[in-house]
Tab-separated table of C-alpha atoms and ligand atoms in Angstrom:
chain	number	residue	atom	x	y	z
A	1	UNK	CA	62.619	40.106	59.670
A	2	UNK	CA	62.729	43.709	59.355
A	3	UNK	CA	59.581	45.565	62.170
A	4	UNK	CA	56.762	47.044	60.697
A	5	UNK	CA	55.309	50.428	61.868
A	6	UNK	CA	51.728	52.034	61.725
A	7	UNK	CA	51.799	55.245	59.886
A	8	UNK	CA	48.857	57.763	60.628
A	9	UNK	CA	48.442	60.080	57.814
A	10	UNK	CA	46.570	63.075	59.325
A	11	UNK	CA	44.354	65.241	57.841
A	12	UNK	CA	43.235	62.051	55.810
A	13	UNK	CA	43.573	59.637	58.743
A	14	UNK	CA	44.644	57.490	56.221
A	15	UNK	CA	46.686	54.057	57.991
A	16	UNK	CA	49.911	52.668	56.263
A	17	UNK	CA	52.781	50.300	56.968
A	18	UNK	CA	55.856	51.246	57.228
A	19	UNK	CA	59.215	49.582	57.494
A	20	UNK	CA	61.753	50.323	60.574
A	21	UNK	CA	64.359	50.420	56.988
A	22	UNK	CA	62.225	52.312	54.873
A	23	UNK	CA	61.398	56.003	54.653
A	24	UNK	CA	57.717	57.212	55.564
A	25	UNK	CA	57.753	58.969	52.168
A	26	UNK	CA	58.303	55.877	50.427
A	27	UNK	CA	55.604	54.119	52.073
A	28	UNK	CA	53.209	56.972	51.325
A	29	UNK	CA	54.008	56.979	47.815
A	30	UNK	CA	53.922	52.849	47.372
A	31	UNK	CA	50.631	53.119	49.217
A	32	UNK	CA	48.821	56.231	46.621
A	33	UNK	CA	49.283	58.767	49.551
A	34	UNK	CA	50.851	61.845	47.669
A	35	UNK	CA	52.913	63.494	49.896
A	36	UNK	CA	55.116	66.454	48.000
A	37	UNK	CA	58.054	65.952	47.402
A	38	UNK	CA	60.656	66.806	45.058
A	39	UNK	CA	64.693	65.419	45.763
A	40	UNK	CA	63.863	62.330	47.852
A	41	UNK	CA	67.524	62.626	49.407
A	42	UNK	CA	66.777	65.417	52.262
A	43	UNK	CA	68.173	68.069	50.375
A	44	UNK	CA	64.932	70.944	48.983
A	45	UNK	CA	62.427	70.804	52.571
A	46	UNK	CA	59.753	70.114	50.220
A	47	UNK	CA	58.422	66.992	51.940
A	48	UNK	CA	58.808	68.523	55.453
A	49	UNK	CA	55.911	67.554	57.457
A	50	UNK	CA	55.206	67.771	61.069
A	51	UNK	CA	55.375	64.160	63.580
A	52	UNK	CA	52.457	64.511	66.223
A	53	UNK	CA	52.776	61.439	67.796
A	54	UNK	CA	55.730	57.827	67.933
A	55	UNK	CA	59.101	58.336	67.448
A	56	UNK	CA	61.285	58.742	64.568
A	57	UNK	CA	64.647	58.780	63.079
A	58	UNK	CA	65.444	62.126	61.318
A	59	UNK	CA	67.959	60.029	58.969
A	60	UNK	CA	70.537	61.897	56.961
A	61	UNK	CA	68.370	64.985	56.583
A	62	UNK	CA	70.487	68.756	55.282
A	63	UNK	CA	71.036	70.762	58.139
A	64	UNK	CA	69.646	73.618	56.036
A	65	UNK	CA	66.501	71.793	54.498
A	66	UNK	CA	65.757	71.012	58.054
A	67	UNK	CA	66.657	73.753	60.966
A	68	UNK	CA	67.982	72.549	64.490
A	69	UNK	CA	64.559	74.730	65.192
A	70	UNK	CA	62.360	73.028	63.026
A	71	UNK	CA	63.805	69.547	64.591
A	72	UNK	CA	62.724	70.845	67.774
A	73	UNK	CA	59.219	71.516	66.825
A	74	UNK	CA	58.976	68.338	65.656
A	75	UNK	CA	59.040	68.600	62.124
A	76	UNK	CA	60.571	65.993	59.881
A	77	UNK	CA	61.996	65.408	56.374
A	78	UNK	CA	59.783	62.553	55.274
A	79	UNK	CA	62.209	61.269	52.749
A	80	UNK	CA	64.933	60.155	55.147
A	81	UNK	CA	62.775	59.708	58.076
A	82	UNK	CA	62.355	56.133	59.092
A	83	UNK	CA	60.045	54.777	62.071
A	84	UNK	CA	60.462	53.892	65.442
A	85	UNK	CA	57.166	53.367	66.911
A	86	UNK	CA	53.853	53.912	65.577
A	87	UNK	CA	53.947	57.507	64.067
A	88	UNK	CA	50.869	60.425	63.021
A	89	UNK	CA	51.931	62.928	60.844
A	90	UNK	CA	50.405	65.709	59.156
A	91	UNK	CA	50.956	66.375	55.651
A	92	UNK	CA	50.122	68.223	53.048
A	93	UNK	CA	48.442	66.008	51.295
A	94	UNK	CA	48.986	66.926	46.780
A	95	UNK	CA	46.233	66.198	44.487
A	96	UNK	CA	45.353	67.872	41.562
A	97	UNK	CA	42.383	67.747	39.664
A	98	UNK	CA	42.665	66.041	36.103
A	99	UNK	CA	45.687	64.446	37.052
A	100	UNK	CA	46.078	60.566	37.570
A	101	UNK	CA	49.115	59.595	39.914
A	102	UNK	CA	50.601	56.718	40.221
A	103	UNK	CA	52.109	54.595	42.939
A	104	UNK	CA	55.415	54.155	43.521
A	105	UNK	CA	56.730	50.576	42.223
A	106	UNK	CA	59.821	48.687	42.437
A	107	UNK	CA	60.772	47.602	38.548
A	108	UNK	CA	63.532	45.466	36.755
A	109	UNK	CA	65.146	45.738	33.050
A	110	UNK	CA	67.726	45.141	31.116
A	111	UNK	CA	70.347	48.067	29.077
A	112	UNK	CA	68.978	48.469	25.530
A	113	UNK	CA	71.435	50.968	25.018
A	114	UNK	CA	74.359	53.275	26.246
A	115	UNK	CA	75.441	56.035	23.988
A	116	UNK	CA	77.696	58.918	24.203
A	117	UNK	CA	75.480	61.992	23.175
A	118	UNK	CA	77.396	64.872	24.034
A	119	UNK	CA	80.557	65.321	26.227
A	120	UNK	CA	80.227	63.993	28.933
A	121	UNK	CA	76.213	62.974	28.951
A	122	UNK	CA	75.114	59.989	27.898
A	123	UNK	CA	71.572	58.250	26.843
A	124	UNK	CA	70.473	54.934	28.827
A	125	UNK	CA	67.680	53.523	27.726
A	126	UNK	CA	66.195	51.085	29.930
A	127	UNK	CA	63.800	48.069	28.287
A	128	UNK	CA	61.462	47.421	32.026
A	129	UNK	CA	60.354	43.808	32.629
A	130	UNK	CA	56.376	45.486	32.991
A	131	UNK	CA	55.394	48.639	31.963
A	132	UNK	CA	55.819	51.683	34.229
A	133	UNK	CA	52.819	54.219	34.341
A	134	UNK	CA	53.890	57.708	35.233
A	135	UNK	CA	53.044	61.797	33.784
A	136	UNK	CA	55.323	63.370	31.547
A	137	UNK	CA	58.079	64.979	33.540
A	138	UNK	CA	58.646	62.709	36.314
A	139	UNK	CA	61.682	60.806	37.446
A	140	UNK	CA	63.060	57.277	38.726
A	141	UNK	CA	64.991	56.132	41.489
A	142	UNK	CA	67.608	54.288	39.604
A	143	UNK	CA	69.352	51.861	42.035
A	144	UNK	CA	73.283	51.569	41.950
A	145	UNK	CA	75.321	48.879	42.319
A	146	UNK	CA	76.037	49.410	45.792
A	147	UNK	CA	72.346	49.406	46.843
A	148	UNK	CA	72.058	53.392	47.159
A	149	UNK	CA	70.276	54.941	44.370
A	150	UNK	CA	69.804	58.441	42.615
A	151	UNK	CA	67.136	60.090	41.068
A	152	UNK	CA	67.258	60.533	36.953
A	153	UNK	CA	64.179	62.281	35.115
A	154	UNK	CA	62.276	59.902	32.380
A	155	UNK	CA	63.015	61.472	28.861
A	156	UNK	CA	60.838	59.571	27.065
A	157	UNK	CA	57.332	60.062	26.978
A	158	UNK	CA	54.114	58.040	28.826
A	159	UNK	CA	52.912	56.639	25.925
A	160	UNK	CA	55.914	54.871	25.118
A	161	UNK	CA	55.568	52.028	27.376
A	162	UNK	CA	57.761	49.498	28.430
A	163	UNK	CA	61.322	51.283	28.107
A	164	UNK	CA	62.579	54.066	30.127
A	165	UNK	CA	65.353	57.016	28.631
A	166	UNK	CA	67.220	58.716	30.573
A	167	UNK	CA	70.183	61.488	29.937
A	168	UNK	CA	72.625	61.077	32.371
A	169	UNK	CA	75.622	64.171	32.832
A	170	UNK	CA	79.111	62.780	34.153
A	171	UNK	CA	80.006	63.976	37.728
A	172	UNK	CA	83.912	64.097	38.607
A	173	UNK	CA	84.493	61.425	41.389
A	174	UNK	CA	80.397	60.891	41.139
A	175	UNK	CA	79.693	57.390	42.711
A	176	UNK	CA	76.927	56.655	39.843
A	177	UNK	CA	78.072	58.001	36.922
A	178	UNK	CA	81.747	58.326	36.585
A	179	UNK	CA	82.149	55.520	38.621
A	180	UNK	CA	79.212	52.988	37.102
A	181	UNK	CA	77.358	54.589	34.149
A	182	UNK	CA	80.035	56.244	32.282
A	183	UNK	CA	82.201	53.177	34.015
A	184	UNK	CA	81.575	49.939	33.961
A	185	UNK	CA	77.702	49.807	32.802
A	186	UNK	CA	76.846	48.488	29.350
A	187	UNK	CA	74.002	47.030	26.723
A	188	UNK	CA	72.814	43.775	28.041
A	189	UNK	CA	73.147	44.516	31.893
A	190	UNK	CA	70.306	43.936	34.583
A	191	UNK	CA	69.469	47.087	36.333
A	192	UNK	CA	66.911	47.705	38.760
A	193	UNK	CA	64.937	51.079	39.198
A	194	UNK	CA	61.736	52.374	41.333
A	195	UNK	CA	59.397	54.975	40.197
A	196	UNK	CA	57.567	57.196	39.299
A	197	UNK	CA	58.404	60.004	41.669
A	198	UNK	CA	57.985	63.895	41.940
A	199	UNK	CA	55.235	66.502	41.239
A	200	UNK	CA	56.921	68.277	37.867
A	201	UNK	CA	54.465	66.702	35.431
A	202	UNK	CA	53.000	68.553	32.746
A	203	UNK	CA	49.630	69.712	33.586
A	204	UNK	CA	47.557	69.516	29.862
A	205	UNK	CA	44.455	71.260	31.147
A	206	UNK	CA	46.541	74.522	31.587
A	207	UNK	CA	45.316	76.279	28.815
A	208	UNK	CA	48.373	78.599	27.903
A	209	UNK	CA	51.285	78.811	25.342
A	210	UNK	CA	54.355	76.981	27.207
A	211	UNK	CA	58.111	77.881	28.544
A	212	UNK	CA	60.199	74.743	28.180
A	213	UNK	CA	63.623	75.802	30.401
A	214	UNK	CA	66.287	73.516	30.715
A	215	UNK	CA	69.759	73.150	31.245
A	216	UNK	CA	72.213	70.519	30.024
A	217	UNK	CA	70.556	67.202	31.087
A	218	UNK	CA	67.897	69.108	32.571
A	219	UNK	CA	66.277	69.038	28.996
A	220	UNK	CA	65.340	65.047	29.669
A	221	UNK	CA	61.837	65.834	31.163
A	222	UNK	CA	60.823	68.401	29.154
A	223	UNK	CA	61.364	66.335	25.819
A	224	UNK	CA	58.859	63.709	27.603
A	225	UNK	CA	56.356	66.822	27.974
A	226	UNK	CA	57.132	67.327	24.061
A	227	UNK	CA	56.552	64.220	22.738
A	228	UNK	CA	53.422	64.377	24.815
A	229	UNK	CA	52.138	67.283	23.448
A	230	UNK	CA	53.186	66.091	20.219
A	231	UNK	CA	51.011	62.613	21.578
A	232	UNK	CA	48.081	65.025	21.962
A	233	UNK	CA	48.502	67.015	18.364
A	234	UNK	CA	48.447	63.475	16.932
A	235	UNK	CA	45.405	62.437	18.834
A	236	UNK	CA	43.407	65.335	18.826
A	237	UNK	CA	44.652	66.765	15.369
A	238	UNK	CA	45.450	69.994	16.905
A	239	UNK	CA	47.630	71.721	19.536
A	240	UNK	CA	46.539	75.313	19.945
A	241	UNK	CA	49.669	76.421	22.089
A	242	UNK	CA	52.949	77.667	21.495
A	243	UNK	CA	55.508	75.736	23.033
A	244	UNK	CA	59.017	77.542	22.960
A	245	UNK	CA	61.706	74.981	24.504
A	246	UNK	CA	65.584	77.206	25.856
A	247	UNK	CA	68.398	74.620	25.840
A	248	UNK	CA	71.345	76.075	27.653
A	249	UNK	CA	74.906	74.895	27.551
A	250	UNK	CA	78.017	75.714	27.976
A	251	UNK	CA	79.400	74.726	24.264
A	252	UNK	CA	77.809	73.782	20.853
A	253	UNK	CA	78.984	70.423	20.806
A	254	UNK	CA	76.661	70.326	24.484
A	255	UNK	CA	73.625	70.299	22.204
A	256	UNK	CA	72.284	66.996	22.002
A	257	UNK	CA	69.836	66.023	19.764
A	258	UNK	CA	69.770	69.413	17.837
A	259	UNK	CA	69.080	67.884	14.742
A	260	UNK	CA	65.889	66.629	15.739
A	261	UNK	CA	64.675	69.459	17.544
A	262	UNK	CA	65.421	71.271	14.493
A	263	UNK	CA	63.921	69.213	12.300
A	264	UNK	CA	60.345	69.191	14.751
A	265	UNK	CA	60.282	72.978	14.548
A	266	UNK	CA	59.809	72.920	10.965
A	267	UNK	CA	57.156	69.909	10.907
A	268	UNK	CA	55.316	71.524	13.832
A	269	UNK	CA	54.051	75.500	13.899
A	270	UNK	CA	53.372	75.824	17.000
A	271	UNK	CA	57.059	74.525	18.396
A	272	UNK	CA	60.026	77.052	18.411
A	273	UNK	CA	63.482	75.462	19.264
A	274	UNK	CA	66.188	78.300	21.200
A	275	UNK	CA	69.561	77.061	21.944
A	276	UNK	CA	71.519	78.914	24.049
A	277	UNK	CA	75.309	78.765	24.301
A	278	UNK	CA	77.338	80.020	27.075
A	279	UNK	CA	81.087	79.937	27.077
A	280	UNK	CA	81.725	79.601	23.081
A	281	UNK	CA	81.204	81.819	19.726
A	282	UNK	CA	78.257	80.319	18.662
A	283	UNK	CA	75.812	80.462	15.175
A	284	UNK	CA	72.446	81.168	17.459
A	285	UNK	CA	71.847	82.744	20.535
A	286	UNK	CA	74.963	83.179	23.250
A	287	UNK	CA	74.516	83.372	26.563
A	288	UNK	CA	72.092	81.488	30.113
A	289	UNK	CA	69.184	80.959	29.589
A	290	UNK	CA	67.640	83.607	32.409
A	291	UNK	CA	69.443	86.645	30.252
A	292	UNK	CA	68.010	85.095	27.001
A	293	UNK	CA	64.617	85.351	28.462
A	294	UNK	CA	64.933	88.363	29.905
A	295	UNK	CA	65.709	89.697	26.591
A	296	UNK	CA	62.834	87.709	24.515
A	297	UNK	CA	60.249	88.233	27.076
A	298	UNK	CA	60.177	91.890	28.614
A	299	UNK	CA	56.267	90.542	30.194
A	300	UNK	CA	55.999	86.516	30.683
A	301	UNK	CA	52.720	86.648	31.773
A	302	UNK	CA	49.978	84.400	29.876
A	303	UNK	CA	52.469	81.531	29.946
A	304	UNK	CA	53.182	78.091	31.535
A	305	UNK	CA	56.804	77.809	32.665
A	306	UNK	CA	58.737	74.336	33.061
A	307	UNK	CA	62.336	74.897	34.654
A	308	UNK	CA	64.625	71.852	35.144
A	309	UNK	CA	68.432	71.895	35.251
A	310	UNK	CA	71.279	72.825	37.786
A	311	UNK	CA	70.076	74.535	41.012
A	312	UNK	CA	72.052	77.901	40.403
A	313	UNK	CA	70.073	77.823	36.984
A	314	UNK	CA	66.550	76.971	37.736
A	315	UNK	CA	66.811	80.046	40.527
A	316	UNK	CA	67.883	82.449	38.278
A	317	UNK	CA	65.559	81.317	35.366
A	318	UNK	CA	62.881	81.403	38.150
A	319	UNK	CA	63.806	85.448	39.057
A	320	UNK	CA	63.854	86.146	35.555
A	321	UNK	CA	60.271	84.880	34.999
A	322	UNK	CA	59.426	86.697	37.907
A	323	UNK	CA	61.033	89.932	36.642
A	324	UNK	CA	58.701	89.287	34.216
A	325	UNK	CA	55.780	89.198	35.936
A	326	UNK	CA	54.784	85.463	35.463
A	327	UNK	CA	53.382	84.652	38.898
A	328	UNK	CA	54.563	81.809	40.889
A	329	UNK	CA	51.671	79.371	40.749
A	330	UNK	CA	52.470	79.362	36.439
A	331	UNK	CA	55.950	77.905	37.358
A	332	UNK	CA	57.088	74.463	38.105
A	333	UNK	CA	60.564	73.898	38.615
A	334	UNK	CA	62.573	70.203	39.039
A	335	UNK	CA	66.497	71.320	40.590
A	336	UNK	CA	68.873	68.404	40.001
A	337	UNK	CA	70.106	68.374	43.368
A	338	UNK	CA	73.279	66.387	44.037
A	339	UNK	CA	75.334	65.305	47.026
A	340	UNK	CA	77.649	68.406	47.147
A	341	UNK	CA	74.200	70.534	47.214
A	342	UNK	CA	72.663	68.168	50.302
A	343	UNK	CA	75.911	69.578	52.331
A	344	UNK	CA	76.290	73.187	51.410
A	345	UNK	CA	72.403	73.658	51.285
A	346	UNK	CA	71.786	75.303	47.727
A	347	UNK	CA	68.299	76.992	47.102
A	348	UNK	CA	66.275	75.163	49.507
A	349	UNK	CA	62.554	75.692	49.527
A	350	UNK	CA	61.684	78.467	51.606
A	351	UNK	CA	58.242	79.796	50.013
A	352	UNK	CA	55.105	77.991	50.018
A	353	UNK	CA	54.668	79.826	46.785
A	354	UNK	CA	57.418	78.226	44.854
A	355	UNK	CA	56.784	75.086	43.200
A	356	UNK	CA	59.348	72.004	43.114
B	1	FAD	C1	64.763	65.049	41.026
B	1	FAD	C2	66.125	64.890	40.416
B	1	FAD	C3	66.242	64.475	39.092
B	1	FAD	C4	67.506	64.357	38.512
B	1	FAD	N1	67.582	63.998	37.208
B	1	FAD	C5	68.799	63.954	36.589
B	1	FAD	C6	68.879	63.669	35.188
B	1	FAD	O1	67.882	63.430	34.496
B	1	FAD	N2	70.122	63.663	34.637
B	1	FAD	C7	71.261	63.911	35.359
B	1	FAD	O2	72.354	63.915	34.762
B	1	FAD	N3	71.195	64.174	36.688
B	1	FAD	C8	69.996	64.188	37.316
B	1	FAD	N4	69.932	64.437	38.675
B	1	FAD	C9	71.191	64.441	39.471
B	1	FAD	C10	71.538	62.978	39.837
B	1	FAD	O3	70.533	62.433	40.662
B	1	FAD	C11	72.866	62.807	40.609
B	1	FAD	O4	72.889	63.657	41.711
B	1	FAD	C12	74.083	63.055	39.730
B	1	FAD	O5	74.059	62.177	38.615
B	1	FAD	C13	75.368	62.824	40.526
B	1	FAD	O6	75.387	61.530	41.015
B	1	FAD	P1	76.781	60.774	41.355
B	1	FAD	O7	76.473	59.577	42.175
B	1	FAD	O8	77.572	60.585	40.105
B	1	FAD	O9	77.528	61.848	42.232
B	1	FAD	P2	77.706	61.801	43.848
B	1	FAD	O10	78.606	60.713	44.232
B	1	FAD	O11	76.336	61.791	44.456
B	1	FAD	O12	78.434	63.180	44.083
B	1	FAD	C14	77.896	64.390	43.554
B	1	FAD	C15	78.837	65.533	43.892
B	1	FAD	O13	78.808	65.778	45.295
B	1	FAD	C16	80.109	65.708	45.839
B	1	FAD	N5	79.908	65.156	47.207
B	1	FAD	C17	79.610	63.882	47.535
B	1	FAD	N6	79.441	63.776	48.867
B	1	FAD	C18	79.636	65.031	49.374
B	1	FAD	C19	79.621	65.566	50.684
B	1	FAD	N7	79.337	64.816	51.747
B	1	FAD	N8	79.919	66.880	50.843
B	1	FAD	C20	80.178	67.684	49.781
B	1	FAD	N9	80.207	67.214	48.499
B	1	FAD	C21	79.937	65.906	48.309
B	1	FAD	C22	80.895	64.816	44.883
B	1	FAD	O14	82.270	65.082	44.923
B	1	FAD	C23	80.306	65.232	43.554
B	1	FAD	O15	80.869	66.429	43.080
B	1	FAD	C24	68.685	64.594	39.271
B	1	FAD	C25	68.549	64.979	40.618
B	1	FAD	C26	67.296	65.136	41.164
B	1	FAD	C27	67.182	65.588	42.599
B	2	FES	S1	61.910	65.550	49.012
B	2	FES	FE1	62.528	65.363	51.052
B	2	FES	S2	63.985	66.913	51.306
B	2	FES	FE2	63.562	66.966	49.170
């Protein structure tokens, strides 16, 4: 049997187990202590907190999301730290008003389906053995053959209980996709997943036209922030914002589901739909995302921004914003941090300011 730890969770003084195998994040999270956190894999620093008293084990935290200096002051990564002893830290603990969270669960399902919808990317939708609560914008923990697991953003929107969509983007020698999702994984198969986890949700009571920014797959969680505004328009019978979503890619044939965005920008005034195409003659807009903005909004501010894609991308869509004198605190951003970013340390958190 595997030991149990106390966890102390100071300012709150809040008392948790904790597994000698499991993360201290993980309990937090399973317990409905909301500890930030944004990659889960010890890449970003956003879940660093500080261990005042017991032992732990750092785990396999980046050497640049966590400095040898840091180590020695005691701080920790709280996603890959595991306990030794009986452990207090202090954390930052997240809540914001008007927004429910939900604790972490383990879940089971079965492949409803497994398409190709784009190069490269394809669509898993997930039918869940018990509905999964989570806020538009969030992500799972989807758990891989082998018993590791990545994180993949929910696409599909709260409301729509009981299945689970994900866009998935082939990596080249990736463990989970090009060697189990775009290899080996099909309709029918069990697959087990834990969730929800990270703090880019859409925030409704924000009273401001939004920014929805993504890149490639990075479009998944803003869709789910669509189709719950679209939830609310239903509802409510009204939406009073604009909402102006940027889809970047590097080719048109990268444009998934461009028909229906299309299609929702004419049934829906207050939606605008921008593609934006890199590295190909295109019929729209050419060119990233950060230029196109730069371009369409000389002054940003009065808006909500949502930012999710590639690392190199959310940074520079993040500057641009900036530039444009949106401040900080009207940003969120979700980086799709990968294994090849954990060792060479891309964009990790650095300001208090910047929200993952
Ligand atoms: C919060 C969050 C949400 C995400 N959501 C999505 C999503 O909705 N859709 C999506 O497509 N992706 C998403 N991602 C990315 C996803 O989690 C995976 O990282 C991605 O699918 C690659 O997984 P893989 O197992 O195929 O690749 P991995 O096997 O993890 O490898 C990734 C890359 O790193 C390289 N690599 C592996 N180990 C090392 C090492 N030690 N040193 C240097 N390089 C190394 C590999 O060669 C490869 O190029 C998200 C990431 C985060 C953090
Ligand atoms: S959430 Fe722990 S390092 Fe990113």
């Amino acid at each position: 049997m595997t030991t149990t730890h106390t966890i102390t969770v100071e300012p709150l003084g809040t008392e948790l187990q904790c597994r000698e195998d499991q993360s201290i994040l993980d309990a937090c999270l399973r317990n409905g202590v909301w500890l930030p956190h944004a990659c889960t894999h010890g890449t970003c620093g956003t879940c660093k907190a500080q261990v005042l008293d017991g032992d732990i084990d750092l785990g396999d935290a980046s050497p640049y999301a966590l400095l040898e200096s840091e180590r020695d002051d005691g701080a920790a990564l709280m996603c890959v730290a595991t306990p030794r002893d009986d452990v207090v830290i202090e954390g930052d603990v997240d809540i914001e008003d008007g927004i429910t969270m939900y604790p972490v669960r383990d879940f089971s399902g079965t492949v409803a389906a497994l398409d190709e919808i784009a190069p490269g990317v394809r669509r898993l939708v997930i039918d869940l053995d018990e509905p999964m609560e989570f806020n538009a914008g969030q992500y799972v923990q989807l758990n891989l053959p082998d018993g590791d697991n990545r994180p993949y953003s929910i696409a599909n929107a709260p409301h729509e209980t009981g299945r689970i969509e994900l866009h998935i983007k082939r990596t080249e020698n990736g463990v989970a996709t090009a060697g189990w999702v775009f290899d080996g994984l099909a309709a029918g198969d069990e697959v087990t997943l834990s969730g929800p986890y990270g703090k880019f949700y859409f925030r409704p009571g924000r009273e401001k036209p939004v920014l929805l920014l993504g890149s490639g797959t990075g479009l998944a969680p803003l869709v789910s922030i669509l189709k719950t505004i679209m939830a609310i328009e239903d509802e409510e019978g009204e939406w009073e914002h604009e909402v102006v979503m940027y889809h970047g890619v590097a080719t048109s044939a990268d444009l998934y589901d461009r028909e229906w965005f299309e299609a929702l920008a004419g049934e829906r005034d207050w939606f605008t739909y921008r593609p934006a195409v890199s590295r190909e003659q295109f019929d729209g807009r050419q060119g990233r995302v950060p230029a196109l903005l730069a371009q369409d909004y000389p002054r940003a501010g009065g808006n909500v921004a949502y930012i999710c894609g590639n690392p190199a991308m959310v940074e520079d869509t993040m500057r641009a914003l900036m530039k444009a004198r949106l401040f900080p605190r009207d940003i969120y951003r979700e980086d799709f941090f990968d294994a090849a970013d954990r060792a060479n340390g891309a964009h990790v958190v650095r300001s208090p300011l910047i929200k993952r």
